[in-house]
């Protein structure tokens, strides 16, 4: 078998063997009760789709546990992986099959709203950029979330909030720069 390389970019070239992950975009197995797709598109600063990006997500399970071997973080959900990776299509589209995560403690006196942690890899980036995906139908939890509350305005918050779609999932586009730039975090 011959392994090819991906196109040479700032964060590449990658050997194709390094980009694959056994479960790809499936945080949970297909047909898991309560599962849904989060879909969107990745855009560059000019508003053009990024056809060679990578979106990775990491999240808690519905009970707020993580796919981790050590209690109390360990996930109790059967088949829950906690991680998904989607390569963007020629039109910049990505998709992650998942379940809604539970709330997790904020490390102080409160709770974070259900969210996915997201890493974005794309041409022109020397390092990944990190953001989050929250859920538009979690109004009360979002209003209490310390990360969302720390953002300067509603426009910034809106770049992190996926909206329900007609297929029973959620949609959120990610913009690397420009007028619609997504909020990214220094981690």
Coordinates of C-alpha atoms in Angstrom, one line a residue:
X1 CA 0.0 0.0 0.0
X2 CA 1.3 3.4 -0.9
X3 CA 0.7 6.4 1.4
X4 CA 0.2 9.7 -0.2
X5 CA 0.8 13.1 1.4
X6 CA -1.8 15.9 1.7
X7 CA -1.1 19.2 0.0
X8 CA 1.7 21.2 1.4
X9 CA 0.4 24.0 3.7
X10 CA 1.7 25.9 6.7
X11 CA 0.7 23.1 9.0
X12 CA 1.6 20.3 6.6
X13 CA 2.3 18.3 4.6
X14 CA 0.7 15.5 6.6
X15 CA 1.0 11.9 5.7
X16 CA -2.5 10.7 5.1
X17 CA -1.9 8.0 7.7
X18 CA -1.5 10.8 10.3
X19 CA -4.8 12.4 9.5
X20 CA -7.1 9.4 9.8
X21 CA -8.7 8.4 13.0
X22 CA -10.5 5.1 13.4
X23 CA -13.9 6.7 14.2
X24 CA -13.5 9.8 12.2
X25 CA -16.4 12.3 12.9
X26 CA -18.3 9.8 15.1
X27 CA -18.1 10.8 18.8
X28 CA -20.7 8.1 19.3
X29 CA -21.6 5.1 17.2
X30 CA -24.1 5.8 14.4
X31 CA -27.8 5.3 15.5
X32 CA -26.9 6.1 19.2
X33 CA -30.1 7.2 20.9
X34 CA -30.2 11.0 21.1
X35 CA -27.3 11.4 18.6
X36 CA -27.3 14.3 16.1
X37 CA -25.0 16.0 13.6
X38 CA -23.3 19.3 14.2
X39 CA -22.6 20.7 10.7
X40 CA -21.1 23.8 9.4
X41 CA -18.5 25.3 7.1
X42 CA -15.0 26.6 7.7
X43 CA -14.2 30.0 6.1
X44 CA -10.9 31.9 5.7
X45 CA -10.5 35.7 6.1
X46 CA -11.8 36.5 2.6
X47 CA -15.0 34.5 3.2
X48 CA -13.9 31.6 1.0
X49 CA -14.4 28.0 2.1
X50 CA -11.3 26.2 3.5
X51 CA -11.3 22.8 1.6
X52 CA -8.3 21.3 3.5
X53 CA -9.1 22.1 7.1
X54 CA -9.5 19.8 10.1
X55 CA -12.1 20.2 12.9
X56 CA -11.5 18.2 16.1
X57 CA -13.9 18.1 19.0
X58 CA -13.6 16.9 22.6
X59 CA -16.5 16.9 25.0
X60 CA -18.2 15.5 28.1
X61 CA -20.9 12.8 27.8
X62 CA -24.6 13.6 28.6
X63 CA -23.9 13.1 32.3
X64 CA -20.9 15.5 32.3
X65 CA -18.3 12.7 32.4
X66 CA -15.3 12.4 30.1
X67 CA -13.9 9.5 28.1
X68 CA -11.2 8.9 30.7
X69 CA -10.0 5.9 32.5
X70 CA -9.8 7.5 36.0
X71 CA -12.9 8.3 38.1
X72 CA -14.5 10.8 38.7
X73 CA -13.9 11.9 35.1
X74 CA -14.6 8.6 33.5
X75 CA -17.5 8.4 31.0
X76 CA -20.3 6.0 31.9
X77 CA -22.0 6.2 28.5
X78 CA -21.6 3.0 26.4
X79 CA -19.7 3.6 23.2
X80 CA -19.1 7.3 24.0
X81 CA -15.6 8.3 22.6
X82 CA -15.6 12.0 23.6
X83 CA -13.5 12.9 20.5
X84 CA -14.3 13.4 16.8
X85 CA -12.3 14.5 13.8
X86 CA -13.8 15.9 10.5
X87 CA -11.8 16.8 7.5
X88 CA -13.4 19.6 5.6
X89 CA -14.8 19.0 2.1
X90 CA -14.1 21.0 -1.0
X91 CA -16.8 23.5 0.0
X92 CA -15.4 23.8 3.5
X93 CA -18.1 21.6 5.1
X94 CA -17.5 19.6 8.3
X95 CA -19.8 17.4 10.4
X96 CA -19.5 15.7 13.8
X97 CA -22.0 13.0 15.0
X98 CA -22.4 13.4 18.7
X99 CA -24.8 13.6 21.7
X100 CA -25.4 16.7 23.8
X101 CA -22.8 16.9 26.5
X102 CA -23.8 17.5 30.1
X103 CA -22.8 20.5 32.1
X104 CA -19.4 20.4 33.7
X105 CA -18.1 22.2 36.8
X106 CA -16.3 25.5 36.1
X107 CA -13.6 24.9 38.7
X108 CA -15.1 27.6 41.0
X109 CA -18.6 27.9 42.2
X110 CA -20.6 27.3 39.1
X111 CA -21.2 25.2 36.0
X112 CA -20.3 25.5 32.3
X113 CA -23.1 25.2 29.7
X114 CA -23.1 22.2 27.5
X115 CA -20.4 22.7 24.9
X116 CA -17.8 21.0 22.7
X117 CA -14.1 22.1 22.8
X118 CA -12.9 22.6 19.2
X119 CA -9.5 22.6 17.6
X120 CA -9.2 24.0 14.1
X121 CA -6.2 23.2 11.8
X122 CA -6.0 25.0 8.5
X123 CA -3.7 26.5 5.8
X124 CA -2.0 29.6 7.0
X125 CA -2.0 28.6 10.7
X126 CA 1.3 27.7 12.4
X127 CA -0.7 26.2 15.3
X128 CA -4.2 25.1 15.9
X129 CA -6.8 27.6 17.0
X130 CA -9.2 26.7 19.8
X131 CA -12.8 27.6 20.1
X132 CA -16.0 26.1 21.5
X133 CA -19.5 25.1 20.2
X134 CA -22.4 25.9 22.5
X135 CA -26.1 25.1 21.8
X136 CA -28.7 27.8 21.0
X137 CA -31.5 26.0 22.8
X138 CA -29.6 26.1 26.1
X139 CA -30.6 29.7 26.9
X140 CA -30.4 29.5 30.7
X141 CA -27.2 27.5 30.9
X142 CA -25.6 29.7 28.3
X143 CA -26.6 32.8 30.3
X144 CA -24.8 31.3 33.3
X145 CA -21.7 30.1 31.5
X146 CA -18.5 31.9 32.7
X147 CA -16.8 31.7 29.3
X148 CA -19.8 33.2 27.4
X149 CA -20.3 35.8 30.1
X150 CA -16.7 36.9 29.8
X151 CA -17.0 37.7 26.1
X152 CA -17.4 41.4 25.3
X153 CA -20.8 41.4 23.4
X154 CA -23.6 39.4 21.8
X155 CA -21.8 39.4 18.4
X156 CA -18.8 37.6 19.9
X157 CA -21.0 35.1 21.8
X158 CA -23.1 34.4 18.6
X159 CA -19.9 33.1 16.9
X160 CA -19.8 30.2 19.4
X161 CA -23.5 29.2 19.5
X162 CA -24.8 26.5 17.1
X163 CA -28.4 26.9 16.1
X164 CA -30.9 24.0 15.8
X165 CA -31.5 22.9 12.2
X166 CA -34.4 21.2 10.5
X167 CA -32.7 17.8 10.5
X168 CA -32.7 17.6 14.3
X169 CA -29.0 18.7 14.6
X170 CA -27.2 22.0 14.9
X171 CA -25.3 24.3 12.5
X172 CA -22.3 26.5 13.2
X173 CA -20.0 28.1 10.7
X174 CA -16.4 28.9 11.8
X175 CA -14.6 31.9 10.3
X176 CA -10.9 32.2 10.8
X177 CA -10.7 36.0 10.2
X178 CA -12.8 38.9 8.9
X179 CA -16.0 40.5 9.8
X180 CA -17.5 37.2 11.0
X181 CA -14.4 35.9 12.8
X182 CA -15.1 33.2 15.4
X183 CA -13.9 33.8 18.9
X184 CA -10.7 31.8 19.5
X185 CA -9.1 31.2 22.9
X186 CA -5.5 31.4 24.0
X187 CA -4.8 28.0 25.6

